[in-house]
Short mmCIF file of C-alpha atoms in Angstrom, two decimals:
data_model
loop_
_atom_site.label_atom_id
_atom_site.label_comp_id
_atom_site.label_asym_id
_atom_site.label_seq_id
_atom_site.Cartn_x
_atom_site.Cartn_y
_atom_site.Cartn_z
CA MET A 1 238.58 111.21 127.66
CA ALA A 2 239.04 114.93 127.94
CA LYS A 3 235.92 117.03 128.24
CA VAL A 4 235.64 120.55 126.83
CA ILE A 5 233.26 122.73 128.87
CA VAL A 6 232.31 126.23 127.79
CA VAL A 7 231.13 128.86 130.27
CA THR A 8 228.97 131.28 128.32
CA SER A 9 226.03 133.67 128.69
CA GLY A 10 225.57 136.12 125.83
CA LYS A 11 225.28 139.07 128.18
CA GLY A 12 228.27 140.61 129.88
CA GLY A 13 228.82 141.04 133.60
CA VAL A 14 226.73 138.08 134.71
CA GLY A 15 229.66 136.19 136.18
CA LYS A 16 231.17 134.04 133.41
CA THR A 17 234.80 134.57 134.41
CA THR A 18 234.06 134.16 138.13
CA THR A 19 232.25 130.95 137.24
CA ALA A 20 234.98 129.66 134.91
CA ALA A 21 237.57 130.30 137.62
CA ALA A 22 235.48 128.63 140.33
CA LEU A 23 234.47 125.59 138.25
CA SER A 24 237.96 124.90 136.94
CA THR A 25 239.38 125.20 140.44
CA GLY A 26 236.64 122.91 141.76
CA LEU A 27 237.28 120.29 139.05
CA ALA A 28 241.01 120.35 139.84
CA LEU A 29 240.31 120.03 143.57
CA ARG A 30 238.41 116.86 142.76
CA GLY A 31 241.52 115.51 141.09
CA GLY A 32 240.81 116.19 137.42
CA LYS A 33 243.70 117.77 135.55
CA THR A 34 242.13 121.01 134.44
CA VAL A 35 243.03 123.98 132.23
CA VAL A 36 240.94 127.13 131.98
CA ILE A 37 241.29 129.19 128.78
CA ASP A 38 240.49 132.91 128.51
CA PHE A 39 238.78 133.60 125.16
CA ASP A 40 238.12 137.27 125.89
CA VAL A 41 240.93 138.54 123.65
CA GLY A 42 241.64 142.21 124.35
CA LEU A 43 239.78 142.23 127.67
CA ARG A 44 241.96 139.84 129.64
CA ASN A 45 240.43 139.22 133.07
CA LEU A 46 240.70 135.56 133.92
CA ASP A 47 244.34 135.86 135.01
CA LEU A 48 243.32 138.53 137.53
CA ILE A 49 240.53 136.39 139.01
CA MET A 50 242.91 133.44 139.13
CA GLY A 51 245.62 135.59 140.70
CA CYS A 52 248.30 134.82 138.14
CA GLU A 53 248.40 138.14 136.27
CA ARG A 54 252.01 138.78 137.21
CA ARG A 55 253.19 135.53 135.72
CA VAL A 56 251.79 135.94 132.20
CA VAL A 57 254.54 135.72 129.58
CA TYR A 58 252.95 134.08 126.55
CA ASP A 59 249.26 133.79 125.79
CA LEU A 60 246.68 131.93 123.68
CA ILE A 61 247.25 134.18 120.68
CA ASN A 62 251.03 133.56 120.79
CA VAL A 63 250.33 129.85 120.74
CA ILE A 64 247.83 130.14 117.87
CA ASN A 65 250.33 132.21 115.88
CA GLY A 66 253.13 129.75 116.59
CA ASP A 67 255.20 132.34 118.55
CA ALA A 68 255.20 130.14 121.65
CA LYS A 69 254.68 126.51 122.58
CA LEU A 70 251.59 125.52 124.53
CA ASN A 71 253.71 124.60 127.58
CA GLN A 72 255.30 128.05 127.61
CA ALA A 73 251.88 129.73 127.79
CA LEU A 74 250.27 127.48 130.39
CA ILE A 75 250.49 128.91 133.91
CA LYS A 76 250.44 126.40 136.76
CA ASP A 77 248.26 127.43 139.69
CA LYS A 78 250.22 127.85 142.94
CA ARG A 79 247.39 126.81 145.25
CA VAL A 80 245.70 123.88 143.56
CA GLU A 81 247.43 120.84 142.13
CA ASN A 82 246.39 119.91 138.56
CA LEU A 83 245.14 123.42 137.68
CA TYR A 84 246.48 125.48 134.79
CA VAL A 85 245.51 128.80 133.24
CA LEU A 86 245.89 129.66 129.57
CA PRO A 87 245.64 133.45 129.53
CA THR A 88 244.72 135.56 126.53
CA SER A 89 246.22 138.66 124.92
CA GLN A 90 245.28 142.12 126.14
CA THR A 91 246.74 143.91 123.10
CA ARG A 92 245.06 141.96 120.31
CA ASP A 93 241.40 141.59 119.40
CA LYS A 94 239.04 138.74 118.59
CA ASP A 95 240.15 138.65 114.94
CA ALA A 96 243.42 137.17 116.18
CA LEU A 97 241.50 133.96 116.98
CA SER A 98 241.54 131.61 114.00
CA GLN A 99 239.23 128.64 113.89
CA ASP A 100 241.94 126.12 113.05
CA GLY A 101 244.26 127.74 115.61
CA VAL A 102 241.69 127.25 118.36
CA GLU A 103 241.07 123.70 117.18
CA ARG A 104 244.79 122.91 117.28
CA VAL A 105 245.15 124.30 120.83
CA ILE A 106 242.11 122.43 122.12
CA GLU A 107 243.11 119.17 120.43
CA SER A 108 246.62 119.28 121.90
CA LEU A 109 245.26 120.14 125.37
CA LYS A 110 242.95 117.12 125.14
CA ALA A 111 245.98 114.85 125.14
CA ASP A 112 247.08 116.17 128.54
CA PHE A 113 244.01 117.30 130.45
CA ASP A 114 240.78 115.83 131.81
CA TYR A 115 238.86 119.09 131.69
CA ILE A 116 239.28 122.05 129.35
CA VAL A 117 237.17 124.99 130.56
CA CYS A 118 236.61 127.77 128.02
CA ASP A 119 235.79 131.16 129.50
CA SER A 120 233.71 132.84 126.78
CA PRO A 121 233.60 136.58 126.17
CA ALA A 122 230.21 138.33 126.18
CA GLY A 123 228.32 138.66 122.92
CA ILE A 124 227.66 136.16 120.14
CA GLU A 125 230.45 137.15 117.83
CA ARG A 126 233.75 135.52 116.90
CA GLY A 127 235.23 135.16 120.41
CA ALA A 128 232.08 133.68 121.90
CA TYR A 129 231.53 131.52 118.82
CA LEU A 130 235.01 129.98 118.95
CA ALA A 131 234.82 129.52 122.72
CA MET A 132 231.74 127.36 122.36
CA TYR A 133 232.30 125.72 118.97
CA TYR A 134 234.47 122.82 120.20
CA ALA A 135 232.63 122.34 123.51
CA ASP A 136 231.27 118.97 124.64
CA GLU A 137 229.18 120.53 127.38
CA ALA A 138 228.01 124.06 128.22
CA ILE A 139 227.40 126.01 131.39
CA VAL A 140 225.00 128.83 130.59
CA VAL A 141 225.31 131.61 133.18
CA SER A 142 222.37 133.92 133.79
CA ASN A 143 221.24 136.37 136.45
CA PRO A 144 217.61 136.28 137.58
CA GLU A 145 216.86 139.26 135.40
CA VAL A 146 215.06 139.57 132.03
CA SER A 147 217.81 140.81 129.72
CA SER A 148 220.37 138.23 130.79
CA VAL A 149 217.74 135.49 130.52
CA ARG A 150 216.87 136.52 126.98
CA ASP A 151 220.54 136.60 125.98
CA ALA A 152 221.10 133.21 127.59
CA ASP A 153 218.17 131.90 125.54
CA ARG A 154 219.80 133.18 122.37
CA MET A 155 223.07 131.54 123.40
CA ILE A 156 221.35 128.18 124.01
CA GLY A 157 219.90 128.47 120.52
CA LEU A 158 223.38 128.97 119.08
CA LEU A 159 224.83 126.09 121.13
CA THR A 160 222.14 123.79 119.74
CA SER A 161 222.62 124.92 116.13
CA LYS A 162 226.12 126.33 115.55
CA SER A 163 228.48 124.21 117.70
CA ARG A 164 230.53 121.40 116.22
CA ARG A 165 228.46 118.85 118.12
CA ALA A 166 225.30 120.33 116.64
CA GLU A 167 226.79 120.22 113.18
CA LEU A 168 227.68 116.56 113.65
CA GLY A 169 224.10 115.90 114.79
CA GLU A 170 225.17 115.12 118.36
CA THR A 171 223.52 116.60 121.43
CA MET A 172 225.39 118.90 123.77
CA PRO A 173 224.48 118.75 127.46
CA GLN A 174 223.72 122.25 128.67
CA HIS A 175 223.36 123.38 132.27
CA LEU A 176 221.89 126.57 133.68
CA LEU A 177 223.84 128.29 136.42
CA LEU A 178 221.90 131.09 138.04
CA THR A 179 224.29 133.63 139.57
CA ARG A 180 223.91 136.78 141.68
CA TYR A 181 220.70 135.35 143.09
CA ASP A 182 219.47 137.80 145.70
CA CYS A 183 216.70 136.01 147.58
CA GLU A 184 215.41 139.15 149.29
CA ARG A 185 215.00 140.95 146.00
CA VAL A 186 213.39 137.87 144.43
CA GLU A 187 210.91 137.71 147.32
CA LYS A 188 210.11 141.39 146.83
CA GLY A 189 209.45 140.65 143.16
CA GLU A 190 212.36 142.77 141.97
CA MET A 191 214.08 139.80 140.37
CA LEU A 192 212.87 136.72 138.51
CA LYS A 193 212.08 133.54 140.42
CA VAL A 194 214.03 130.39 139.69
CA GLU A 195 210.91 128.75 138.20
CA ASP A 196 210.38 131.70 135.85
CA VAL A 197 213.94 131.52 134.54
CA GLN A 198 213.73 127.75 134.16
CA GLU A 199 210.42 127.99 132.38
CA ILE A 200 211.94 130.28 129.76
CA LEU A 201 215.30 128.57 129.33
CA ALA A 202 214.13 124.97 129.75
CA ILE A 203 217.54 123.42 130.45
CA PRO A 204 218.51 121.62 133.69
CA LEU A 205 219.64 123.77 136.60
CA ILE A 206 223.12 122.94 137.86
CA GLY A 207 223.26 125.47 140.67
CA ILE A 208 222.22 128.76 142.19
CA ILE A 209 225.01 131.10 143.34
CA PRO A 210 223.68 133.61 145.86
CA GLU A 211 224.64 137.26 145.63
CA CYS A 212 227.48 137.39 148.10
CA PRO A 213 230.13 139.99 149.05
CA SER A 214 232.69 137.18 149.09
CA VAL A 215 232.67 137.09 145.26
CA LEU A 216 233.98 140.63 144.93
CA GLN A 217 236.46 140.09 147.74
CA ALA A 218 237.74 136.96 146.05
CA SER A 219 238.15 138.78 142.75
CA ASN A 220 240.03 141.59 144.40
CA ILE A 221 242.56 139.28 145.94
CA GLY A 222 242.79 136.99 142.89
CA THR A 223 241.48 133.83 144.56
CA PRO A 224 238.68 131.80 142.98
CA VAL A 225 235.70 132.15 145.33
CA ILE A 226 235.31 128.37 145.52
CA LEU A 227 238.42 128.34 147.73
CA ASP A 228 236.54 130.44 150.31
CA GLU A 229 234.78 127.52 151.96
CA LYS A 230 233.07 129.74 154.51
CA SER A 231 231.28 131.84 151.89
CA GLN A 232 227.81 130.92 150.63
CA ALA A 233 228.89 131.52 147.01
CA GLY A 234 231.97 129.33 147.44
CA ARG A 235 229.88 126.47 148.84
CA ALA A 236 227.26 126.87 146.08
CA TYR A 237 230.01 126.63 143.44
CA ALA A 238 231.43 123.51 145.11
CA GLU A 239 227.99 121.88 144.95
CA ALA A 240 227.62 122.88 141.29
CA VAL A 241 230.97 121.24 140.49
CA GLY A 242 229.70 118.09 142.23
CA ARG A 243 226.65 118.03 139.96
CA LEU A 244 228.84 118.67 136.92
CA VAL A 245 230.83 115.51 137.64
CA GLY A 246 227.64 113.53 138.16
CA GLU A 247 226.63 113.85 141.83
CA ASN A 248 222.91 113.75 142.18
CA THR A 249 222.29 116.40 144.85
CA PRO A 250 219.12 118.49 144.57
CA VAL A 251 219.49 122.23 143.96
CA VAL A 252 218.16 124.11 146.98
CA VAL A 253 216.69 127.52 146.29
CA PRO A 254 218.18 129.98 148.83
CA LYS A 255 215.59 131.56 151.13
CA ALA A 256 215.87 134.93 152.79
CA ALA A 257 216.74 134.43 156.44
CA LYS A 258 213.83 135.40 158.69
CA ARG A 259 215.12 138.07 161.04
CA GLY A 260 213.95 137.88 164.62
CA LEU A 261 212.50 140.86 166.45
CA PHE A 262 215.75 141.38 168.35
CA ASP A 263 217.79 141.35 165.14
CA ARG A 264 215.47 143.80 163.45
CA LEU A 265 215.61 146.18 166.42
CA LEU A 266 219.41 146.00 166.41
CA ARG A 267 219.57 146.59 162.68
CA ARG A 268 217.21 149.55 162.88
CA SER A 269 219.29 151.19 165.59
CA ALA A 270 222.50 150.51 163.72
CA MET B 1 210.51 131.89 83.42
CA GLY B 2 210.05 133.12 86.91
CA THR B 3 213.20 134.79 88.07
CA GLU B 4 213.47 137.79 90.25
CA GLU B 5 214.82 141.18 89.41
CA ARG B 6 216.08 143.11 92.40
CA PRO B 7 217.55 146.56 91.98
CA PRO B 8 219.46 147.87 95.04
CA GLU B 9 217.35 147.80 98.20
CA HIS B 10 218.12 151.34 99.34
CA VAL B 11 215.47 154.02 99.05
CA SER B 12 216.65 157.49 98.21
CA SER B 13 214.66 160.66 97.84
CA LEU B 14 216.46 163.14 95.62
CA THR B 15 213.71 165.72 95.39
CA GLU B 16 212.92 168.55 97.76
CA GLU B 17 209.74 168.90 99.72
CA GLY B 18 206.87 170.43 97.77
CA ALA B 19 208.27 169.34 94.39
CA PRO B 20 205.66 168.12 91.88
CA PHE B 21 207.34 164.73 91.83
CA GLN B 22 209.31 162.42 94.03
CA LEU B 23 212.18 160.34 92.77
CA ARG B 24 212.69 157.16 94.75
CA ALA B 25 214.48 153.87 94.30
CA THR B 26 212.19 150.91 94.72
CA SER B 27 212.52 147.14 94.65
CA LEU B 28 210.30 145.09 92.34
CA THR B 29 209.93 141.43 91.52
CA LEU B 30 209.61 140.82 87.78
CA LEU B 31 209.09 137.75 85.68
CA THR B 32 211.76 136.92 83.16
CA LEU B 33 211.31 135.02 79.94
CA LYS B 34 214.48 133.18 79.03
CA LEU B 35 214.79 132.91 75.26
CA VAL B 36 216.51 129.77 74.08
CA ASP B 37 215.48 129.81 70.41
CA PRO B 38 213.18 132.77 69.72
CA ALA B 39 213.13 131.97 66.00
CA ALA B 40 211.72 128.47 66.53
CA PRO B 41 208.39 128.03 64.73
CA GLU B 42 206.75 126.45 67.79
CA PHE B 43 207.87 129.32 70.07
CA PHE B 44 204.62 131.28 70.24
CA PRO B 45 202.17 128.33 70.16
CA ARG B 46 203.98 126.72 73.10
CA LEU B 47 204.17 129.97 75.02
CA ALA B 48 200.44 130.55 74.45
CA THR B 49 199.65 127.06 75.80
CA MET B 50 201.70 127.69 78.91
CA LEU B 51 200.19 131.10 79.57
CA SER B 52 196.68 129.65 79.21
CA LEU B 53 197.33 127.54 82.39
CA ALA B 54 197.11 130.64 84.57
CA PRO B 55 195.65 133.35 82.36
CA GLY B 56 194.90 135.84 85.17
CA PHE B 57 198.41 135.68 86.50
CA TYR B 58 200.11 136.71 83.26
CA ARG B 59 197.61 139.29 82.03
CA ASN B 60 199.58 142.41 81.05
CA ALA B 61 202.47 141.15 83.17
CA PRO B 62 205.66 143.19 82.66
CA ILE B 63 208.39 140.80 81.69
CA VAL B 64 212.16 140.96 81.18
CA LEU B 65 213.71 138.98 78.32
CA ASP B 66 216.70 136.96 79.49
CA LEU B 67 219.04 136.59 76.52
CA SER B 68 221.80 134.57 78.19
CA ALA B 69 220.82 131.33 76.39
CA THR B 70 220.57 132.73 72.89
CA GLY B 71 224.27 132.02 72.54
CA ALA B 72 225.94 133.12 69.37
CA LYS B 73 222.69 133.16 67.38
CA PRO B 74 222.27 136.38 65.40
CA PRO B 75 219.62 138.59 66.92
CA CYS B 76 216.09 138.28 65.55
CA ASP B 77 213.84 141.27 64.90
CA LEU B 78 212.96 142.17 68.47
CA VAL B 79 210.42 144.79 67.37
CA ALA B 80 208.25 142.18 65.67
CA PHE B 81 208.98 139.66 68.45
CA CYS B 82 207.73 142.09 71.14
CA ALA B 83 204.60 142.85 69.14
CA SER B 84 203.80 139.09 69.15
CA LEU B 85 204.40 138.93 72.89
CA ARG B 86 201.97 141.81 73.45
CA GLU B 87 199.36 139.94 71.43
CA LEU B 88 199.63 137.16 74.03
CA GLY B 89 199.00 139.74 76.76
CA ILE B 90 202.48 140.11 78.21
CA THR B 91 204.47 143.33 78.09
CA PRO B 92 208.23 143.17 77.54
CA VAL B 93 209.92 145.98 79.51
CA GLY B 94 213.61 145.24 79.06
CA VAL B 95 216.35 142.69 78.49
CA GLN B 96 219.10 141.21 80.61
CA ARG B 97 222.30 139.21 80.05
CA ALA B 98 222.42 140.24 76.38
CA ASN B 99 225.64 140.12 74.33
CA ALA B 100 226.63 143.19 72.31
CA ALA B 101 224.75 142.19 69.16
CA TRP B 102 221.54 141.38 71.02
CA GLU B 103 221.82 144.55 73.05
CA ARG B 104 221.87 146.62 69.83
CA ALA B 105 218.74 144.80 68.69
CA ALA B 106 217.15 145.51 72.07
CA ASN B 107 218.00 149.19 71.77
CA ALA B 108 216.29 149.28 68.40
CA ALA B 109 213.17 147.84 70.07
CA HIS B 110 213.45 150.43 72.90
CA LEU B 111 214.12 147.76 75.48
CA PRO B 112 216.53 148.94 78.22
CA ALA B 113 219.12 146.54 79.64
CA PHE B 114 218.52 145.41 83.25
CA PRO B 115 221.31 144.18 85.49
CA ALA B 116 221.23 140.41 86.03
CA GLY B 117 218.95 139.53 88.97
CA ARG B 118 218.86 136.58 91.34
CA ALA B 119 216.59 133.71 90.39
CA ALA B 120 213.73 132.96 92.76
CA ALA B 121 213.44 129.45 94.20
CA ALA B 122 212.48 126.89 91.59
CA GLN B 123 209.65 125.66 93.81
CA ALA B 124 208.05 129.10 93.78
CA ALA B 125 208.31 129.27 90.01
CA GLN B 126 206.59 125.92 89.61
CA SER B 127 203.66 126.77 91.79
CA VAL B 128 203.27 130.08 89.98
CA ALA B 129 203.04 128.26 86.67
CA GLY B 130 200.45 125.89 88.17
CA THR B 131 197.75 127.15 90.48
CA PRO B 132 198.99 130.35 92.10
CA ALA B 133 196.56 130.59 95.02
CA ALA B 134 196.60 126.99 96.23
CA ARG B 135 198.39 126.03 99.47
CA VAL B 136 200.32 122.78 99.34
CA ALA B 137 199.93 120.64 102.44
CA SER B 138 203.38 119.09 101.98
CA GLY B 139 204.91 122.47 102.89
CA THR B 140 203.88 121.89 106.52
CA ARG B 141 206.77 122.16 108.92
CA ILE B 142 206.88 120.61 112.39
CA VAL B 143 209.44 121.90 114.89
CA ALA B 144 209.93 119.69 117.94
CA GLU B 145 212.61 121.63 119.82
CA PRO B 146 212.15 124.99 121.62
CA VAL B 147 212.45 127.99 119.30
CA ARG B 148 215.07 130.18 120.98
CA SER B 149 215.51 133.94 120.88
CA GLY B 150 216.98 135.16 117.58
CA ARG B 151 215.83 132.17 115.55
CA GLN B 152 213.58 132.58 112.52
CA ILE B 153 211.58 129.72 111.05
CA TYR B 154 209.61 129.97 107.82
CA ALA B 155 207.12 127.36 106.66
CA HIS B 156 207.11 128.02 102.94
CA LYS B 157 203.78 127.16 101.25
CA GLY B 158 202.43 125.49 104.35
CA ASP B 159 201.60 125.50 108.05
CA LEU B 160 204.07 125.80 110.88
CA ILE B 161 203.59 123.63 113.95
CA VAL B 162 205.80 124.21 117.00
CA LEU B 163 205.58 121.69 119.81
CA GLY B 164 207.68 123.56 122.39
CA PRO B 165 208.00 127.14 123.62
CA VAL B 166 208.76 130.10 121.34
CA SER B 167 211.01 132.59 123.13
CA HIS B 168 211.00 136.38 123.12
CA GLY B 169 212.93 137.52 120.07
CA ALA B 170 212.14 134.40 118.02
CA GLU B 171 210.13 134.70 114.82
CA LEU B 172 207.72 132.25 113.22
CA LEU B 173 206.65 132.79 109.63
CA ALA B 174 204.24 130.69 107.58
CA ASP B 175 202.31 130.99 104.35
CA GLY B 176 199.59 128.99 106.10
CA HIS B 177 198.53 128.64 109.75
CA ILE B 178 200.79 128.72 112.80
CA HIS B 179 200.19 126.38 115.75
CA VAL B 180 202.23 126.66 118.94
CA TYR B 181 201.79 124.09 121.70
CA GLY B 182 204.21 125.69 124.16
CA PRO B 183 203.95 129.33 125.27
CA LEU B 184 204.16 131.79 122.35
CA ARG B 185 206.39 134.64 123.53
CA GLY B 186 208.02 135.70 120.25
CA ARG B 187 206.52 136.86 116.98
CA ALA B 188 204.12 134.88 114.79
CA LEU B 189 203.30 135.96 111.25
CA ALA B 190 200.83 133.78 109.34
CA GLY B 191 199.54 134.12 105.79
CA MET B 192 202.88 135.50 104.63
CA SER B 193 202.01 135.22 100.95
CA GLY B 194 198.58 136.70 101.29
CA ASP B 195 196.31 133.86 102.46
CA LYS B 196 193.65 135.75 104.45
CA SER B 197 192.22 132.57 105.90
CA ALA B 198 195.47 131.81 107.75
CA ARG B 199 195.21 131.73 111.57
CA ILE B 200 197.50 131.62 114.58
CA PHE B 201 196.71 129.14 117.37
CA CYS B 202 198.56 128.86 120.66
CA ARG B 203 198.24 127.27 124.08
CA ALA B 204 199.58 130.32 125.99
CA MET B 205 199.38 133.70 124.28
CA GLU B 206 202.24 135.97 125.29
CA ALA B 207 203.34 137.01 121.80
CA GLU B 208 205.38 140.13 121.11
CA LEU B 209 203.59 140.51 117.82
CA VAL B 210 201.00 138.57 115.82
CA SER B 211 200.21 139.17 112.18
CA VAL B 212 198.06 137.69 109.43
CA THR B 213 198.92 138.81 105.87
CA GLY B 214 200.75 141.79 107.30
CA VAL B 215 197.87 143.04 109.49
CA TYR B 216 199.54 143.04 112.86
CA MET B 217 198.98 143.55 116.54
CA VAL B 218 201.68 144.12 119.13
CA ASN B 219 201.67 142.72 122.66
CA GLU B 220 200.20 145.89 124.14
CA GLN B 221 197.17 145.56 121.91
CA LEU B 222 196.42 142.02 123.02
CA ASP B 223 193.41 141.53 125.27
CA SER B 224 194.82 141.37 128.80
CA GLY B 225 192.38 138.58 129.60
CA LEU B 226 193.96 136.41 126.92
CA ILE B 227 197.56 136.79 128.08
CA GLY B 228 198.91 133.41 129.07
CA LYS B 229 195.72 131.68 127.88
CA PRO B 230 194.92 129.50 124.86
CA ALA B 231 193.99 131.82 122.00
CA GLN B 232 193.58 132.14 118.29
CA ILE B 233 194.16 135.09 115.96
CA PHE B 234 192.52 135.50 112.57
CA LEU B 235 191.37 138.08 110.05
CA ASP B 236 187.77 139.24 109.93
CA GLY B 237 187.73 141.33 106.76
CA ASP B 238 190.74 143.59 107.26
CA ARG B 239 190.55 143.49 111.04
CA LEU B 240 192.65 141.20 113.21
CA VAL B 241 190.53 139.34 115.75
CA GLN B 242 191.71 137.64 118.97
CA ARG B 243 189.58 134.93 120.56
CA PRO B 244 190.03 132.46 123.39
CA LEU B 245 190.32 128.83 122.34
#
């Protein structure tokens, strides 16, 4: 049974696309046939993060409008077996997304795939609404910072009231993914603690992705960060994918490494 | 009876500063009296009986005559009709939904034509006709799930009870009391239709704004010792009071 997972947040720039790329890659690495769909019509980014931007011919909007077949628009990932990208249009806007068009695309993908990951645009308007409407499960991405937490809260409210599952009276599992977690700044009180965010959002935590230079590097070279097994962020995403498929590993809150005297002296002189 | 007349919501000021008058658009709620058969002999006796149920409420009430149900009946003498209405203590101020013939009769009685308004909820109309000030316990609303940012919940004619947290940017409204058993971080407005005895109770007071019958207090005005603590908010005269629970 195919599962539709939306990656959403309300606020922009918190790491939705990075997360959608990492999770879909992780699900495919575990053997599930996975497609990741870019819903950010007009601000196409997912193809860059996935490193397939030079192979885009047709896109989601072409498929919705009947200009191309689904198979023509799906881009097969070159690194990971079972992973496909459905890019979006850069020239159109969110009005090009029709509700029945999105439903048709998702329903036909369900026949072929195990996981359909929807990368939501920021905001709570049409693009974000259609990205989450058909979801079976949601990953709500937030930074440990007040405005993104408030927007995530709003998004959770919409998921529980405006999604198709909500309209049918079914529950939708929702998971909190805390990204850009900078433990030093949290310890200094400059960012919210994990408990504070969880207290406000009150949904289960699926992972904490530490702030990590590897994320930007990965974006720049078009490789999902989960493929960088040496990076902290990559490992944290791999663990989150494990929890998403049902592994019962506890979420460990990253701690700032205690620097020794020698290290501090070196750093000061550097 | 009991429909709402709503002219456009915008407010415009067409006069210059210092003028001896100010011309502004305003929005009013008016009662309408829908005439089905104004010539019926039992019309005024029955109307008088109904008005006697809540005499204070209708005293000198301005009222709009809704003529949509008079059908093809020829217009009656609206001048004499209005005089009889005034004897019962209600003041006709205009007509709405009149056909051409009825509109001419209305003009003769100096009653201007109003645009058709939206009807208020039937429930509201019923309680108005009964006992206007009473609060009905069955209007109580219980919300078991967290109230997320951006959500607005209104307990019409009753109390609002929220079992979980109320987020920043969420809004609770009630004609009666508001009880919140999780942390209250959003807005809570009790006594929305004027009940001065309405109170707000919560287990952890962190509200953005609290209000009883429109007398409000923002977060900055809350007693810092109460923040995060169980508290209640109520009116003492016209002053909003905050107390620990």
